Short mmCIF file of C-alpha atoms in Angstrom, two decimals:
data_model
loop_
_atom_site.label_atom_id
_atom_site.label_comp_id
_atom_site.label_asym_id
_atom_site.label_seq_id
_atom_site.Cartn_x
_atom_site.Cartn_y
_atom_site.Cartn_z
CA MET A 1 144.95 186.66 129.42
CA LEU A 2 143.00 185.60 126.28
CA GLY A 3 139.97 187.85 125.59
CA PRO A 4 136.66 186.35 124.88
CA MET A 5 136.98 186.36 121.10
CA ARG A 6 140.37 184.56 121.10
CA ARG A 7 139.49 181.68 123.32
CA PRO A 8 137.54 179.75 120.52
CA ALA A 9 140.28 180.21 118.11
CA ALA A 10 142.99 179.00 120.51
CA ALA A 11 140.70 176.00 121.35
CA LEU A 12 140.32 175.36 117.58
CA ALA A 13 144.18 175.55 117.18
CA PHE A 14 144.73 173.02 120.04
CA SER A 15 142.18 170.68 118.56
CA TRP A 16 143.97 170.79 115.22
CA LEU A 17 147.29 170.15 117.15
CA LEU A 18 145.87 166.91 118.93
CA LEU A 19 144.43 165.71 115.57
CA LEU A 20 147.74 165.92 113.94
CA LEU A 21 149.55 164.08 116.70
CA CYS A 22 147.02 161.27 116.56
CA ALA A 23 147.64 161.10 112.85
CA ALA A 24 151.33 160.08 113.28
CA PRO A 25 152.52 157.09 111.54
CA ALA A 26 151.59 153.75 113.15
CA PHE A 27 155.08 152.50 112.62
CA PRO A 28 157.45 155.19 113.75
CA ASP A 29 160.46 152.97 113.89
CA ARG A 30 160.32 151.95 110.26
CA ASP A 31 162.55 154.17 107.95
CA THR A 32 161.24 155.70 104.81
CA GLY A 33 164.36 157.46 103.77
CA VAL A 34 167.80 156.09 103.15
CA LEU A 35 169.64 155.31 106.18
CA ALA A 36 173.28 156.38 106.91
CA PRO A 37 175.57 153.23 107.26
CA LEU A 38 175.06 151.96 110.78
CA LEU A 39 177.02 148.52 110.53
CA GLU A 40 180.50 147.75 109.07
CA VAL A 41 181.75 144.27 108.34
CA GLN A 42 185.37 143.61 108.59
CA VAL A 43 187.42 140.35 107.93
CA LEU A 44 190.03 140.17 110.81
CA ASP A 45 192.40 137.30 110.57
CA ARG A 46 190.13 134.19 110.84
CA GLU A 47 187.09 136.09 112.25
CA LEU A 48 184.19 138.13 110.73
CA VAL A 49 183.43 141.17 112.87
CA ALA A 50 180.27 143.29 112.70
CA ILE A 51 180.89 146.82 114.17
CA ASP A 52 177.41 148.11 115.34
CA ALA A 53 177.17 151.97 115.29
CA GLU A 54 173.60 151.83 116.38
CA GLY A 55 173.45 149.32 119.31
CA GLY A 56 177.02 149.36 120.18
CA GLY A 57 179.60 146.56 120.47
CA GLN A 58 180.72 143.99 117.97
CA ARG A 59 179.35 140.75 116.69
CA THR A 60 182.11 138.10 115.78
CA GLU A 61 181.93 134.86 113.86
CA ARG A 62 184.82 132.23 113.74
CA LEU A 63 185.62 131.09 110.20
CA GLU A 64 185.95 127.35 109.78
CA ARG A 65 189.46 125.73 109.02
CA GLY A 66 190.14 126.56 105.29
CA GLU A 67 187.04 128.47 104.81
CA ARG A 68 187.52 131.77 102.66
CA VAL A 69 185.63 134.80 102.65
CA LEU A 70 184.76 135.85 98.95
CA TYR A 71 183.10 139.19 99.57
CA THR A 72 181.03 141.32 102.21
CA ARG A 73 178.47 143.89 101.92
CA SER A 74 176.68 146.07 104.21
CA GLN A 75 174.00 149.01 104.01
CA GLY A 76 171.91 150.65 106.63
CA ARG A 77 171.24 148.21 109.40
CA VAL A 78 172.20 144.93 107.60
CA GLY A 79 175.61 143.31 106.86
CA VAL A 80 176.40 140.19 104.79
CA ALA A 81 179.25 137.96 104.29
CA VAL A 82 179.62 135.13 101.34
CA THR A 83 182.18 132.69 101.85
CA ASP A 84 182.96 129.48 99.83
CA ARG A 85 180.78 127.39 102.25
CA ARG A 86 177.96 129.59 103.63
CA LEU A 87 176.01 132.91 103.68
CA LEU A 88 176.20 134.82 106.93
CA ALA A 89 174.09 137.74 107.73
CA VAL A 90 173.95 140.12 110.73
CA GLY A 91 171.85 143.26 111.72
CA THR A 92 172.37 146.02 114.28
CA ARG A 93 171.39 144.88 117.79
CA SER A 94 171.80 141.15 116.69
CA GLY A 95 172.73 138.74 119.20
CA ALA A 96 174.79 136.58 116.71
CA TRP A 97 175.59 136.07 112.93
CA GLN A 98 172.95 133.98 111.24
CA GLN A 99 174.18 131.48 108.65
CA ALA A 100 172.80 129.29 105.64
CA ARG A 101 175.04 126.73 104.45
CA TYR A 102 174.98 125.94 100.71
CA ARG A 103 173.00 122.87 99.68
CA LYS A 104 174.33 120.13 97.42
CA ASP A 105 174.88 121.74 93.73
CA GLU A 106 174.70 125.16 94.98
CA ALA A 107 177.37 127.61 94.39
CA PRO A 108 178.33 130.75 96.35
CA PRO A 109 176.01 133.60 95.08
CA ALA A 110 177.67 136.20 92.84
CA ASP A 111 176.13 138.98 94.55
CA VAL A 112 173.68 140.04 97.08
CA GLU A 113 170.92 142.75 97.14
CA LEU A 114 170.69 144.94 100.16
CA GLY A 115 168.17 147.38 101.53
CA ASP A 116 168.42 149.23 104.76
CA ARG A 117 166.68 146.42 106.69
CA VAL A 118 166.70 143.68 104.44
CA ALA A 119 168.80 141.46 102.31
CA LEU A 120 168.13 139.23 99.37
CA VAL A 121 170.16 136.34 97.88
CA LEU A 122 169.22 134.02 95.04
CA MET A 123 170.63 130.57 94.72
CA ALA A 124 170.12 127.54 92.59
CA THR A 125 167.40 125.98 94.57
CA ARG A 126 165.98 128.78 96.83
CA ALA A 127 165.66 132.46 97.71
CA VAL A 128 167.24 133.43 100.96
CA GLY A 129 166.38 136.64 102.70
CA PHE A 130 167.40 138.58 106.00
CA ASP A 131 164.96 140.65 107.60
CA GLY A 132 166.35 143.29 110.06
CA GLY A 133 163.30 143.23 112.36
CA SER A 134 163.64 139.66 113.70
CA ARG A 135 167.26 139.55 112.51
CA ASN A 136 166.74 136.13 111.08
CA LEU A 137 167.61 134.46 107.83
CA VAL A 138 164.40 132.91 106.07
CA GLU A 139 164.14 131.02 102.75
CA SER A 140 161.76 129.73 100.09
CA THR A 141 162.64 126.74 98.21
CA LEU A 142 162.17 126.99 94.25
CA GLY A 143 160.26 124.18 92.70
CA PRO A 144 161.42 121.98 89.95
CA ARG A 145 162.00 123.95 86.85
CA GLU A 146 160.79 127.09 88.46
CA SER A 147 162.72 130.14 87.11
CA VAL A 148 163.30 133.58 88.71
CA LEU A 149 162.36 136.36 86.26
CA ASP A 150 162.99 139.42 88.34
CA THR A 151 163.86 140.96 91.83
CA ALA A 152 163.50 144.37 93.58
CA VAL A 153 164.83 145.46 96.88
CA GLY A 154 163.69 148.82 98.56
CA GLN A 155 164.74 149.99 102.08
CA ASN A 156 162.45 147.55 104.09
CA VAL A 157 160.98 145.22 101.60
CA ALA A 158 162.13 142.81 98.69
CA LEU A 159 160.32 140.99 95.89
CA VAL A 160 161.27 137.94 94.06
CA VAL A 161 159.15 137.03 90.86
CA THR A 162 159.32 133.64 89.29
CA ASP A 163 157.23 132.19 86.49
CA ARG A 164 154.84 130.75 88.88
CA ARG A 165 154.49 133.26 91.92
CA ALA A 166 155.75 136.37 93.55
CA LEU A 167 157.39 136.45 96.97
CA GLY A 168 157.52 139.38 99.28
CA LEU A 169 159.87 139.90 102.12
CA SER A 170 159.56 142.50 104.96
CA SER A 171 161.69 143.75 107.77
CA ASP A 172 158.52 143.87 109.80
CA ARG A 173 157.32 140.28 109.52
CA GLY A 174 159.58 137.19 109.42
CA GLY A 175 159.44 134.98 106.27
CA PHE A 176 158.49 135.13 102.52
CA PHE A 177 154.90 135.71 101.71
CA GLU A 178 153.60 134.56 98.22
CA VAL A 179 150.93 135.22 95.74
CA ARG A 180 150.40 132.92 92.74
CA LEU A 181 150.52 134.00 89.28
CA ARG A 182 147.76 132.91 86.79
CA SER A 183 147.96 131.00 83.74
CA GLY A 184 149.00 133.30 80.88
CA GLU A 185 149.87 136.23 83.22
CA LYS A 186 152.85 138.06 81.83
CA ILE A 187 155.31 140.19 84.04
CA GLU A 188 155.49 143.88 82.96
CA SER A 189 157.27 145.69 85.83
CA VAL A 190 158.70 144.85 89.31
CA THR A 191 159.51 147.73 91.72
CA ALA A 192 160.36 148.18 95.48
CA LEU A 193 160.02 151.38 97.44
CA ALA A 194 160.60 151.96 101.14
CA ASN A 195 157.69 149.95 102.59
CA HIS A 196 155.90 148.45 99.74
CA GLY A 197 156.58 146.71 96.37
CA THR A 198 154.61 146.68 93.31
CA LEU A 199 154.12 143.83 90.48
CA GLN A 200 152.41 144.84 87.33
CA THR A 201 151.25 141.90 85.05
CA SER A 202 149.12 141.74 82.00
CA GLN A 203 146.06 141.07 84.19
CA ARG A 204 146.76 142.80 87.56
CA LEU A 205 148.54 145.28 89.77
CA LEU A 206 149.78 143.45 92.74
CA THR A 207 151.12 145.34 95.89
CA PHE A 208 153.02 144.09 98.76
CA ARG A 209 152.60 145.94 101.96
CA GLY A 210 155.48 145.51 104.20
CA ALA A 211 153.80 146.67 107.51
CA THR A 212 151.24 143.66 107.01
CA ALA A 213 153.29 141.42 104.73
CA SER A 214 150.19 141.07 102.70
CA TRP A 215 149.24 141.29 98.98
CA GLU A 216 146.63 143.57 97.50
CA GLU A 217 145.08 142.99 94.07
CA ARG A 218 143.66 145.34 91.41
CA ARG A 219 142.47 143.94 88.28
CA ARG A 220 143.16 145.53 85.13
CA THR A 221 140.24 146.74 82.90
CA LEU A 222 140.03 145.60 79.55
CA ARG A 223 141.98 147.68 76.98
#
């Protein structure tokens, strides 16, 4: 039995415990560390096979007549296959493979960039992303003479920076989310961490938050 002098201390300790529990991250399912591989992609005869170590089971996609698989990639919860006709992506617990066929004058991408829950692919006319939250492919068409300057991919977010705008992709929200660049604004650095990405320019520091799929701006002081 606690003595009269120990009860206040015990009550205080219990209050601190409750405070810590209430301060737990609002998004417990989002990963901040690098995941072990949870998805494997295999080419078996005329099928793509995604072996899901998290949700169990396998997801298969039949190749078309004459279609050739150029390469496959997987990391964390995401897998990608590039053929001579289309881009295919799948995530753990996906119901099926997702696909994007190449447009006229588009060639198969030379490479793809993967995080643990996102994938980013650049093509001649568009940026294509896969978010492991909705398990869908999303895209943003590049404008006439719009040039991609840089990209960055973290575990759960990806950034694409062109000479006109910056695009953010999040595993927590579907789609690309953009912020326009100003006239004369020069790109200095682009980085992506687990759940946010940053773009530093000659005029601003722009931060893309994966949890809300929103851009924050901090203006630079005169130097």
